[in-house]
GROMACS .gro file of C-alpha atoms in nm:
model
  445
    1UNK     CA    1   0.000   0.000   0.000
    2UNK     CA    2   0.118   0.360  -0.095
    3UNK     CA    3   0.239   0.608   0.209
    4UNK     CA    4  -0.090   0.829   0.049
    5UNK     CA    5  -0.355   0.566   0.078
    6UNK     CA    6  -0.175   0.439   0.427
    7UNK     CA    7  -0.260   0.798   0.540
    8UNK     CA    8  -0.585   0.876   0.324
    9UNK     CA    9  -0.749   0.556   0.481
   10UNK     CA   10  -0.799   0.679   0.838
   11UNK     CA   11  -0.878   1.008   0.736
   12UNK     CA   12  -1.172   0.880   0.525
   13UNK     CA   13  -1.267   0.629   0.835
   14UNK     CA   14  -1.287   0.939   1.072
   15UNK     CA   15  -1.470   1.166   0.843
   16UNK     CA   16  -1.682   0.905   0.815
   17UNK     CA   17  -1.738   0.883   1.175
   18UNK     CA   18  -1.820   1.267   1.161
   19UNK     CA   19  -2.088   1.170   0.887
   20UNK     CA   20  -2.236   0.947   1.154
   21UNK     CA   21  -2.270   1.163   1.420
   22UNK     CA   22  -2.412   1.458   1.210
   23UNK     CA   23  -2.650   1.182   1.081
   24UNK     CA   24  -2.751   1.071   1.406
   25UNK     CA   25  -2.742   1.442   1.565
   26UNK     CA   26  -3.000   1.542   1.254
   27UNK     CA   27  -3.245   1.250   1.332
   28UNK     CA   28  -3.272   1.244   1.705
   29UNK     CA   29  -3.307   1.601   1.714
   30UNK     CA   30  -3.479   1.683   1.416
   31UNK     CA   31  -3.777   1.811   1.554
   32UNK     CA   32  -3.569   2.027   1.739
   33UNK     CA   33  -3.384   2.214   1.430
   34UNK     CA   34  -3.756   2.259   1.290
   35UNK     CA   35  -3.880   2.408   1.593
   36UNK     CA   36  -3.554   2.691   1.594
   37UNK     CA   37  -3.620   2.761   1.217
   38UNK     CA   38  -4.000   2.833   1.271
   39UNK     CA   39  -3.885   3.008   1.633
   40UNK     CA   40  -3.662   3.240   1.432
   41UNK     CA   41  -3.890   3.322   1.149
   42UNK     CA   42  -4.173   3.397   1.426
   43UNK     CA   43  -3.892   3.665   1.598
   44UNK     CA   44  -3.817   3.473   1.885
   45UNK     CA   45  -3.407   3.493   1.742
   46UNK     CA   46  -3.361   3.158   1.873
   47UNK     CA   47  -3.094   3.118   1.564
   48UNK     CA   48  -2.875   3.290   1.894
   49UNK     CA   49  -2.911   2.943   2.069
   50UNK     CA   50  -2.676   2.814   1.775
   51UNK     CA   51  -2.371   3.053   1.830
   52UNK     CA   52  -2.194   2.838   2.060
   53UNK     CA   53  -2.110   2.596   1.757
   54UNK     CA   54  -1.959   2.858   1.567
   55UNK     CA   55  -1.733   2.933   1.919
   56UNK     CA   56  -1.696   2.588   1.978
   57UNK     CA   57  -1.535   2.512   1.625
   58UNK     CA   58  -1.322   2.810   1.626
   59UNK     CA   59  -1.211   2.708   1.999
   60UNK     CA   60  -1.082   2.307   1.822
   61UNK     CA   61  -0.917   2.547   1.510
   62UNK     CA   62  -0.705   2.738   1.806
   63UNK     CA   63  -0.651   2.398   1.974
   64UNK     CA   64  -0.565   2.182   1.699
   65UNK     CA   65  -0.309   2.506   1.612
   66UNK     CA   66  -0.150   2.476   1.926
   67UNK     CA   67  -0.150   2.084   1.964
   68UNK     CA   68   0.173   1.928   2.171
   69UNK     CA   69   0.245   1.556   2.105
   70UNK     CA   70  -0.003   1.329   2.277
   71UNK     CA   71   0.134   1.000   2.445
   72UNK     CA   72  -0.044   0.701   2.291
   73UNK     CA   73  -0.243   0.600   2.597
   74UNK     CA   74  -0.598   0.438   2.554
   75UNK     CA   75  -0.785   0.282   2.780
   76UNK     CA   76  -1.130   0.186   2.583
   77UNK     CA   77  -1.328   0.072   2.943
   78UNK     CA   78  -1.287   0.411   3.038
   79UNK     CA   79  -1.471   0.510   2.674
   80UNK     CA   80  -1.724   0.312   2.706
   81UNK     CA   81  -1.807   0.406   3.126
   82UNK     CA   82  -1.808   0.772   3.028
   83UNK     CA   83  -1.970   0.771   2.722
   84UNK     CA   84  -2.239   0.562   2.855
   85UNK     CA   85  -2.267   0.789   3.153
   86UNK     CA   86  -2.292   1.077   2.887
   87UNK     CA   87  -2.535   0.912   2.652
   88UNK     CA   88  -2.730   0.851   2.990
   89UNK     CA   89  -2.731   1.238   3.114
   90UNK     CA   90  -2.907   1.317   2.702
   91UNK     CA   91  -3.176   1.097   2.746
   92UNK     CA   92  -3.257   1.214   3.077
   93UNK     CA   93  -3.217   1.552   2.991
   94UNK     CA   94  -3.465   1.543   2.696
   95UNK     CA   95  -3.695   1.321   2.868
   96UNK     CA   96  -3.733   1.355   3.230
   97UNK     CA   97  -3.581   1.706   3.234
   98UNK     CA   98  -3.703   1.879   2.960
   99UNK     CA   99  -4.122   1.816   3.060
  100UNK     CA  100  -4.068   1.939   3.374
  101UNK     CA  101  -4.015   2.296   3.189
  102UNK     CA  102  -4.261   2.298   2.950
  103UNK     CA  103  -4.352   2.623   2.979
  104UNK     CA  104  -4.038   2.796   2.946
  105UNK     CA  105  -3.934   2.590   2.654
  106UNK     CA  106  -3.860   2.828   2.457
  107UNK     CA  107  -3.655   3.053   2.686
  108UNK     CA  108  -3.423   2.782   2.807
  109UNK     CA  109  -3.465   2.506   2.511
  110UNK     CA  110  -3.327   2.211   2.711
  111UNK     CA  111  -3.353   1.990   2.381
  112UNK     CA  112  -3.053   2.193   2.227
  113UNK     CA  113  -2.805   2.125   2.555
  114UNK     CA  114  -2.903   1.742   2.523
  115UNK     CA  115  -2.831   1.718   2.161
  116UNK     CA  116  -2.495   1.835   2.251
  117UNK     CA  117  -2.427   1.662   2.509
  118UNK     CA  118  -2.545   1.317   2.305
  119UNK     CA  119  -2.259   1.471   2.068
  120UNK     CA  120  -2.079   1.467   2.338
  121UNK     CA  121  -2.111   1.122   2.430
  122UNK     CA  122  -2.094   0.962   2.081
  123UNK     CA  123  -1.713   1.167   2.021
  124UNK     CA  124  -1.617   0.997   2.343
  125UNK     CA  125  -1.735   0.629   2.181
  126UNK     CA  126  -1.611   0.694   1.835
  127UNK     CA  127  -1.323   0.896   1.930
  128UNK     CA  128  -1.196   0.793   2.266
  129UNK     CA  129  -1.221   0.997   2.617
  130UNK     CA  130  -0.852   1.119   2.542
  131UNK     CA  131  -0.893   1.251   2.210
  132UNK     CA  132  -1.206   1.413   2.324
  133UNK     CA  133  -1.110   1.568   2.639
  134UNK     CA  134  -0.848   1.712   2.465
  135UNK     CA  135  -1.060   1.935   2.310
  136UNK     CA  136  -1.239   2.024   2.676
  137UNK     CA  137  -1.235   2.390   2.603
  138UNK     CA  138  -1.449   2.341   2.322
  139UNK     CA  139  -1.713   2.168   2.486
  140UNK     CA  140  -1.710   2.407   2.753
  141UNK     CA  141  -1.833   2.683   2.484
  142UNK     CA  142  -2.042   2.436   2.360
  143UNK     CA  143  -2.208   2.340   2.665
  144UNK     CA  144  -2.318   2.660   2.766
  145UNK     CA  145  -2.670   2.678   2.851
  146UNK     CA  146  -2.918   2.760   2.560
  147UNK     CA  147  -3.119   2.982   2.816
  148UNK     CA  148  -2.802   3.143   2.948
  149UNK     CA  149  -2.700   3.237   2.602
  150UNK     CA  150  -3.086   3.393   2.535
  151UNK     CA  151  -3.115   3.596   2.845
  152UNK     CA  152  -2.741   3.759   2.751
  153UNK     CA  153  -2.848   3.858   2.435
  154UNK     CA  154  -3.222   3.998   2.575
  155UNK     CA  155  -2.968   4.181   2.844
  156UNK     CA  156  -2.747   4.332   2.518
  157UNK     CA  157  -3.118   4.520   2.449
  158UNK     CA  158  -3.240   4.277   2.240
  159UNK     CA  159  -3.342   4.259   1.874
  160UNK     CA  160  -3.091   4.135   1.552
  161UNK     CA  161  -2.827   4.363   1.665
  162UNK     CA  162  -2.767   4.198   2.027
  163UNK     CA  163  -2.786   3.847   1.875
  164UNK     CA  164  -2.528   3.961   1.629
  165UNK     CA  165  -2.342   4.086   1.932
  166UNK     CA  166  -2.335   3.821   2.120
  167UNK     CA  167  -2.261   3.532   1.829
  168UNK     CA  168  -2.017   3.768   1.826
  169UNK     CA  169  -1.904   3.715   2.220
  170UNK     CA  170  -1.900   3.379   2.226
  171UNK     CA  171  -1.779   3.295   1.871
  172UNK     CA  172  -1.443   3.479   2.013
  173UNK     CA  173  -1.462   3.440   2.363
  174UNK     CA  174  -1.314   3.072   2.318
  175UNK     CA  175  -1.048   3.096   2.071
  176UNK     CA  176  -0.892   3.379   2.255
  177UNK     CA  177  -0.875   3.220   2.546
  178UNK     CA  178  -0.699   2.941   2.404
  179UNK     CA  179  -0.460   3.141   2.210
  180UNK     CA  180  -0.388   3.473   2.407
  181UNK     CA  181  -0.172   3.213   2.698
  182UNK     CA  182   0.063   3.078   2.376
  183UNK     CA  183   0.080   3.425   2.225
  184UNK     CA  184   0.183   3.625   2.510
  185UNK     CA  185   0.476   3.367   2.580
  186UNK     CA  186   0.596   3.381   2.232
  187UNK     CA  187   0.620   3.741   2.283
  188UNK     CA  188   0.818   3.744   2.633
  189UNK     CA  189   1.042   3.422   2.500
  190UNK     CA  190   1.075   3.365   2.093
  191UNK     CA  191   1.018   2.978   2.068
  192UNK     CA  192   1.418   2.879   1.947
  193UNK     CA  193   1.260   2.549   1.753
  194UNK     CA  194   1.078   2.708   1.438
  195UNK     CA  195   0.752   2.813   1.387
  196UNK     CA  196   0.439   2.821   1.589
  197UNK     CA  197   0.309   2.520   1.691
  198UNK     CA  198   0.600   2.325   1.566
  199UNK     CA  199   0.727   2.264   1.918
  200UNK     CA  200   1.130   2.246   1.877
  201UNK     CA  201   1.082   2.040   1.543
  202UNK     CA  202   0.822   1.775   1.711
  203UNK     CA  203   0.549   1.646   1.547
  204UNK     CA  204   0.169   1.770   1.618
  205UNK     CA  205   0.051   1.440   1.499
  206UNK     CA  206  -0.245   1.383   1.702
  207UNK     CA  207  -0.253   1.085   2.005
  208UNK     CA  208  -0.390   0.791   1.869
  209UNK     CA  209  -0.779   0.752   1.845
  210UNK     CA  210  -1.007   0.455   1.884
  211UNK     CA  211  -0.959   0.196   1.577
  212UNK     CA  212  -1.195   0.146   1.313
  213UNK     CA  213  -1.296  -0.189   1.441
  214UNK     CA  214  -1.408  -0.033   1.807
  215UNK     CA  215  -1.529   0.287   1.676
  216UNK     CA  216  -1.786   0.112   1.419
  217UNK     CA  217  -1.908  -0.105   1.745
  218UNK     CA  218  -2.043   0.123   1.898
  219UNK     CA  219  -2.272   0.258   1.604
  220UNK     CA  220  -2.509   0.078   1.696
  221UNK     CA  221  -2.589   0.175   2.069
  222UNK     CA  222  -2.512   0.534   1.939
  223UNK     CA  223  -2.847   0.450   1.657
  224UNK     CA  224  -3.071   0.343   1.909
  225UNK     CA  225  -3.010   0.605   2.176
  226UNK     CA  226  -3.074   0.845   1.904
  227UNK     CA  227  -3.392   0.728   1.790
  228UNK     CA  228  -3.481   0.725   2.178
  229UNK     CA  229  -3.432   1.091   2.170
  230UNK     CA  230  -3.615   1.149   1.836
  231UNK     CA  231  -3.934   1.020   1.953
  232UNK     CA  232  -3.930   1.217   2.257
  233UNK     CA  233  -4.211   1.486   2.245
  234UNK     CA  234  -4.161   1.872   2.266
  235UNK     CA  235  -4.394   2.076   2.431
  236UNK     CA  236  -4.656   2.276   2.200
  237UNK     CA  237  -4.626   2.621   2.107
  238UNK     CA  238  -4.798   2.949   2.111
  239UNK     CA  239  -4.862   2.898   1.759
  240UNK     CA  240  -5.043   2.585   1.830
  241UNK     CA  241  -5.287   2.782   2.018
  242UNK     CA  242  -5.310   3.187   1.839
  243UNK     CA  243  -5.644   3.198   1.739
  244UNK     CA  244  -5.765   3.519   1.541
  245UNK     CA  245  -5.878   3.819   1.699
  246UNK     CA  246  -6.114   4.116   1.523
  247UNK     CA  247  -5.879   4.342   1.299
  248UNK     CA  248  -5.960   4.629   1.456
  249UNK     CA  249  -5.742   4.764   1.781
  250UNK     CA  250  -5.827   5.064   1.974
  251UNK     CA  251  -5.579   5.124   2.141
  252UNK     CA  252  -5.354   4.902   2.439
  253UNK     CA  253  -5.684   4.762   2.618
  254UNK     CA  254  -5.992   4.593   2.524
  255UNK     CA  255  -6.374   4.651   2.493
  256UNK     CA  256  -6.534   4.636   2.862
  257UNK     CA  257  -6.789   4.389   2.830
  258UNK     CA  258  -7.146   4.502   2.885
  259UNK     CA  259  -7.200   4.416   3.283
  260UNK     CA  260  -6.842   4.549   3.373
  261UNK     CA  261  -6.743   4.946   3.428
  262UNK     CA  262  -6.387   5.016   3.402
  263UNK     CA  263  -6.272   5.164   3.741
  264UNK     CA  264  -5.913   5.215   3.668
  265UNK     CA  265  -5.590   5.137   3.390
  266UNK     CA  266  -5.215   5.103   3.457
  267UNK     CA  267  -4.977   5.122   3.130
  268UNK     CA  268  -4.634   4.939   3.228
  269UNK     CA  269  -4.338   5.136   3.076
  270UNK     CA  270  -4.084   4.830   3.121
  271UNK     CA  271  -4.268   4.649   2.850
  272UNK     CA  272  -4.066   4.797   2.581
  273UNK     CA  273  -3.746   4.698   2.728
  274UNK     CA  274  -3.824   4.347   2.787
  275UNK     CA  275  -4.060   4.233   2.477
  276UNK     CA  276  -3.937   4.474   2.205
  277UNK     CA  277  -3.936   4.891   2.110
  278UNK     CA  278  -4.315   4.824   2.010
  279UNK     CA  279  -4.481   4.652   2.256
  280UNK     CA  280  -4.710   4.769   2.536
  281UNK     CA  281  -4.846   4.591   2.908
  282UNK     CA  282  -5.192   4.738   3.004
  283UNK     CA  283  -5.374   4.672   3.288
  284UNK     CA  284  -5.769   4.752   3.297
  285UNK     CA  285  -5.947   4.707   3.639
  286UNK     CA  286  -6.321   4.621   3.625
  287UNK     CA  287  -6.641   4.557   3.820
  288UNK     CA  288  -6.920   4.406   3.758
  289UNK     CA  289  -7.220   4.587   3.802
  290UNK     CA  290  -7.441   4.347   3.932
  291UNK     CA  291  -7.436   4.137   4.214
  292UNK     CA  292  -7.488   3.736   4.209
  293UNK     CA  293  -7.468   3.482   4.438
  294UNK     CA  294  -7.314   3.214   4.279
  295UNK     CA  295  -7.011   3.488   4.208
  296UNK     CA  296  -7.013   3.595   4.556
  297UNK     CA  297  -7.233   3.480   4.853
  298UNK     CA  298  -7.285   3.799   5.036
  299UNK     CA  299  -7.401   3.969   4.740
  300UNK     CA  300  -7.081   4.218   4.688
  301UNK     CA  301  -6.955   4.312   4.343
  302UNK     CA  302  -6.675   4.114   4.198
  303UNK     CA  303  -6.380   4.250   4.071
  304UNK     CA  304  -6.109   4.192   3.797
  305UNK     CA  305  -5.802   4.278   3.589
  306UNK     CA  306  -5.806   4.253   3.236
  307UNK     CA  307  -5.413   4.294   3.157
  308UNK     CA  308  -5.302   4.298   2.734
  309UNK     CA  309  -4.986   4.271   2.646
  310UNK     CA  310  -4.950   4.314   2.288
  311UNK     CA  311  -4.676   4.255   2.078
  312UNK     CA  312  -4.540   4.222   1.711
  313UNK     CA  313  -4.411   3.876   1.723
  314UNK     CA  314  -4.570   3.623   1.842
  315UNK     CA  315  -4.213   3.412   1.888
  316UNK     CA  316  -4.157   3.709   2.157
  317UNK     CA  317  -4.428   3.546   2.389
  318UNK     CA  318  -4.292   3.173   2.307
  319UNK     CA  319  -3.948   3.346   2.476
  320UNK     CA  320  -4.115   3.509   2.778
  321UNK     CA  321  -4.430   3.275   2.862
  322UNK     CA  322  -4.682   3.440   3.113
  323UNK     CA  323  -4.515   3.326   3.439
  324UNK     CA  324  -4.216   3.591   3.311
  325UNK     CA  325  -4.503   3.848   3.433
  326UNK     CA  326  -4.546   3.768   3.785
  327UNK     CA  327  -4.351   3.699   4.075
  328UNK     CA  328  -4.388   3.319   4.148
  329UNK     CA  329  -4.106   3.284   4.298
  330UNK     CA  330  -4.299   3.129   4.648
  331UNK     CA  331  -4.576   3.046   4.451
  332UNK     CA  332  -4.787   2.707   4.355
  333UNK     CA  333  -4.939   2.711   4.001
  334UNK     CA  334  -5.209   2.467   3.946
  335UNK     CA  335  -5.183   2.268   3.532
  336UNK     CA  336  -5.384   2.473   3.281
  337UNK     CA  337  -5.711   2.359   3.213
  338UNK     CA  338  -5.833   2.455   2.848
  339UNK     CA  339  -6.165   2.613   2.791
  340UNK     CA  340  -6.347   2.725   2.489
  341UNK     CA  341  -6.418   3.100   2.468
  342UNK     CA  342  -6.610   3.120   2.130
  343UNK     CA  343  -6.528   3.248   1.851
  344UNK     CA  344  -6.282   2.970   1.767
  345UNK     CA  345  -6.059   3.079   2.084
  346UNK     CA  346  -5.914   2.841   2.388
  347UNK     CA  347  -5.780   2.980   2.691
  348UNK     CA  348  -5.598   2.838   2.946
  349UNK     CA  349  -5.748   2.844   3.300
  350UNK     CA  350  -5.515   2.821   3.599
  351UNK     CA  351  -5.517   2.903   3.945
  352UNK     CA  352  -5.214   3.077   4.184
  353UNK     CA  353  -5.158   3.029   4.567
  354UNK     CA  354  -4.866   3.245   4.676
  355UNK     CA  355  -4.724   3.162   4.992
  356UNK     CA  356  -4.498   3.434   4.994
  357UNK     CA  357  -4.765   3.759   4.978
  358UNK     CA  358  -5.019   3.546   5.141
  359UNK     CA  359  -5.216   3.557   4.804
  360UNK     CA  360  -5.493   3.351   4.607
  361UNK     CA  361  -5.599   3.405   4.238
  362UNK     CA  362  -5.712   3.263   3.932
  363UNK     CA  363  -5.617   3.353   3.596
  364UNK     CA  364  -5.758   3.277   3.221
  365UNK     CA  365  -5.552   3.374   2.966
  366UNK     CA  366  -5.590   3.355   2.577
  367UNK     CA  367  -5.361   3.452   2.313
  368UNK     CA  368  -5.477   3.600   1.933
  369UNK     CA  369  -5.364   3.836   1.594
  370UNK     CA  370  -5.498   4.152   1.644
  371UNK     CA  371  -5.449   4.411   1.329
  372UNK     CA  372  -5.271   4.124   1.097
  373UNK     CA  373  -4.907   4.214   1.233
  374UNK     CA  374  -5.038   4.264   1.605
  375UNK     CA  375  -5.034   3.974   1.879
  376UNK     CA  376  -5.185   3.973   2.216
  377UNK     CA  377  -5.175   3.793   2.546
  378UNK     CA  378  -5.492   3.903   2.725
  379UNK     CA  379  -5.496   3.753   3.104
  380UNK     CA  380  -5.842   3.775   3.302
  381UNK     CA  381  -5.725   3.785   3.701
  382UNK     CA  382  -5.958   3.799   3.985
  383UNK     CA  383  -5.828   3.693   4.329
  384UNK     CA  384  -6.035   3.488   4.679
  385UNK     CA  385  -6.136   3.833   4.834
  386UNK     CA  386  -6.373   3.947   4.729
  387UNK     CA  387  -6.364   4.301   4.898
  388UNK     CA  388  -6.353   4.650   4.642
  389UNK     CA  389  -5.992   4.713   4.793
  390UNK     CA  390  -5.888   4.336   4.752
  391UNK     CA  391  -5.465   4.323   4.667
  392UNK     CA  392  -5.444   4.222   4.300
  393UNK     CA  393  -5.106   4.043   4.204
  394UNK     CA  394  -4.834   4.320   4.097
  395UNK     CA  395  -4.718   4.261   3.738
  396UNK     CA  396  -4.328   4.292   3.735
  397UNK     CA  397  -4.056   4.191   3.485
  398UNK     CA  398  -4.037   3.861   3.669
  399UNK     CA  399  -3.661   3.718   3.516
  400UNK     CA  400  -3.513   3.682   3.808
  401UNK     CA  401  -3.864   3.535   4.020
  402UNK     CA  402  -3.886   3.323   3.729
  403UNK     CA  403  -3.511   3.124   3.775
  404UNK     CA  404  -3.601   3.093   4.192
  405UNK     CA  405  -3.897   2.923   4.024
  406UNK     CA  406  -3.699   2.675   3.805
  407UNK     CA  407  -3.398   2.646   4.106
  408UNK     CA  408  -3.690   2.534   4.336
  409UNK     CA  409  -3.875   2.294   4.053
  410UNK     CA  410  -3.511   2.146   4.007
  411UNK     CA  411  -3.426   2.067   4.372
  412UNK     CA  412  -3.752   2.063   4.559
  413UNK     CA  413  -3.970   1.851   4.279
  414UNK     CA  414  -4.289   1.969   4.137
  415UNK     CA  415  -4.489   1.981   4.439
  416UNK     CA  416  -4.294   2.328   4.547
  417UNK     CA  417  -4.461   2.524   4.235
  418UNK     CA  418  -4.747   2.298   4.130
  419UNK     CA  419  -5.076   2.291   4.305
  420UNK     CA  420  -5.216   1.930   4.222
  421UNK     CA  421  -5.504   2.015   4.420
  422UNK     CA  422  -5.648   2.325   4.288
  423UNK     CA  423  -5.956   2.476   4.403
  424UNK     CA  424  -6.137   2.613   4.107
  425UNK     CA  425  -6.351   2.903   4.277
  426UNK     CA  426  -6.366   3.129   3.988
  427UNK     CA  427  -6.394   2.923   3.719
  428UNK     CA  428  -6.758   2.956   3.559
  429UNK     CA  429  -6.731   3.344   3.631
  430UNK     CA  430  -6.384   3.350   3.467
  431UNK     CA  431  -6.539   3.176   3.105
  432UNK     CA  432  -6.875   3.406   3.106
  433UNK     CA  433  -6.651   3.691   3.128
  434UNK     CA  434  -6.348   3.600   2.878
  435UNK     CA  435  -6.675   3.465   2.643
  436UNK     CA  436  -6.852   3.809   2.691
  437UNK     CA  437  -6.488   3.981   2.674
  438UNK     CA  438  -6.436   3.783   2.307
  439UNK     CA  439  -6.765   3.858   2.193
  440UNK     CA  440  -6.718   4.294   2.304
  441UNK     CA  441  -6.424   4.289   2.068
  442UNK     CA  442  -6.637   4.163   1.762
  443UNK     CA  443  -6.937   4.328   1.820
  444UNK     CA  444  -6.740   4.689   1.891
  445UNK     CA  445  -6.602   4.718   1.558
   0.00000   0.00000   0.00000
């Protein structure tokens, strides 16, 4: 055999082995790619959660630069302990993990940190631990959190620009780091042996890697767990659920339904910081004006908060889901209960018991297209008292409230924010009013 074909062969046999995993990364997490493509065109700029590729690739270019001669050592138990342990941590991640979040799957898109983490775990079967750790810096960029990355670029200002900006970070953040430590001794003490990288006249060829026969093995284990993570399901989206509103919109609120006076409004200035230049939070506080007794047993007048937060994208309310609104951070959240509104549009009933202000209240939200380009996210709220000067939850830009939240559903189980016992006081009022609510809009224009 020729000296090229000698050292063509195993070059063809690991690209190959890069084929694979690509293969395998495509079909287990196919769903996934799909659901950033449609994210991105809806303006939730979840093409961001990608950026840490193009750092991670640039990090191996620096490393494979700078590479020192590796010592043949290869110990394939250890490959096949870790990358099972690896393999084991993607499947969890996407399946016991990942439902537990549901509702901010957007923000923190779990699915994209277990796809590379099963990359992660099929480099260490194909490729060895040794090879693969060599390249540690790399993963570490990699690995960042997708909802680390998102909330960076939402704290650059958000928009195209800050995602540009921070692709930017974290694209360069890794190679630099890498390179500046070899640079800066080059400059204090010229390296004698030649030129960069060539280590006093040593070869850079890289430490031996698992062979062909071992490597192909494990393609089969590496098949299977990712079909495993292919048929996992992903939560549903907004989309899933935007009905269409009336074209018209007057202004931030909506049409009081008849049987409701409108006793005060609150317009929330942060909104335009958080959910984009464009979009506004409004607050509308009603009563009814009637009394019944199946709303209220001594006869007093109920009350309720009719908040709209519009927006032009609806990918922007996939990013920040309604909990982003509040503080839960002490709170119990019962599971959303759908109910049909008319007009072709489902809400979501829940109900709220927060421990920390001592607080009870229900909550029926509903999301539509208002105006063609226009989306909002109206939320009815009443709370357990029933008196005129009841407390109303405070609506706050709820970030941080909202990672105490996922902390405590991490370490504490879902029985610290989920109430699986709910007490559904408000219910029937909550429908005839979003119905009649529904109905104002249509019949207004």
């Amino acid at each position: 055999m020729s000296p090229g074909l000698s050292l063509g062969a195993p070059r063809l046999d690991h690209a190959a082995r890069w084929v694979l995993l690509a293969a395998l990364l495509t079909i287990g997490f196919l769903e996934t790619w799909v659901r950033i493509v449609l994210e991105q065109g809806a303006g939730a700029g979840s093409a961001v959660l990608l950026a840490p590729v193009l750092g991670a690739a640039l990090t191996a270019v620096a490393l494979t630069l700078q590479r020192r001669p590796e010592l043949p050592i290869h110990d394939r138990q250890s490959d096949k302990i870790v990358g099972t342990t690896v393999l084991t941590i993607a499947l969890m991640v996407q399946w016991l993990v990942l439902p537990r979040y549901a509702g901010s799957y957007v923000l923190l898109h779990l699915d994209v940190l277990a796809a590379w983490v099963f990359l992660l775990g099929g480099c260490v079967f194909l490729f060895g631990l040794r090879r693969t750790g060599a390249f540690w810096p790399a993963w570490i960029v990699l690995l960042v959190p997708p909802g680390a990355v998102r909330l960076a670029s939402y704290a650059f200002g958000g928009g195209e620009w800050s995602q540009v900006a921070m692709a930017a970070f974290v694209a360069v953040v890794g190679p630099v780091a890498v390179s500046a430590p070899g640079v800066v001794r080059r400059l204090r003490r010229p390296d004698p042996g030649g030129a960069p990288g060539s280590h006093g006249g040593h070869s850079r060829s890289p430490a031996t890697v698992v062979s062909r026969r071992e490597a192909w093995r494990s393609a089969p284990l590496l098949i299977v767990v990712a079909l495993l993570l292919g048929v996992a399901p992903l939560p549903q989206g907004i989309a899933d659920r935007l009905a269409v509103g009336p074209p018209a919109l007057d202004g931030p609120g909506q049409v009081i339904p008849e049987g409701w006076q409108q006793m005060d409004t609150v317009d929330y200035p942060w909104a335009g910081q958080l959910f984009g230049p464009s979009a506004t939070l409004h607050r509308q506080m009603i009563r009814a004006t009637r009394v019944r007794a199946d709303w209220d047993e001594l006869l007093r007048p109920r009350v309720a908060a009719v908040q709209s937060l519009t927006v032009s994208d609806t990918g922007v309310l996939e990013v920040f889901p309604l909990e982003t609104t509040f503080d839960l951070s002490e709170a119990r959240v019962s599971p959303p209960r759908t109910v049909d509104l008319g007009r072709e549009v489902t809400a979501r009933y829940r109900t709220v018991i927060d421990d920390g202000n001592l607080l009870t209240w229900s909550l029926l939200t509903f999301v539509w297209s208002r105006s063609g380009d226009r989306v909002q996210r109206v939320t009815l709220i009443t709370v357990d008292n029933h008196e005129f000067d009841a407390e109303f939850p405070e609506t706050v830009p709820g970030t941080r409230s909202t990672f105490a939240r996922m902390v405590n559903l991490l370490l504490r189980g879902s029985a610290a924010v989920i109430d699986t016992n709910p007490q559904d006081k408000d219910l029937d009022m909550l429908i005839e009013l979003g119905t009649d609510l529904v109905e104002a809009q249509w019949t207004s224009e």
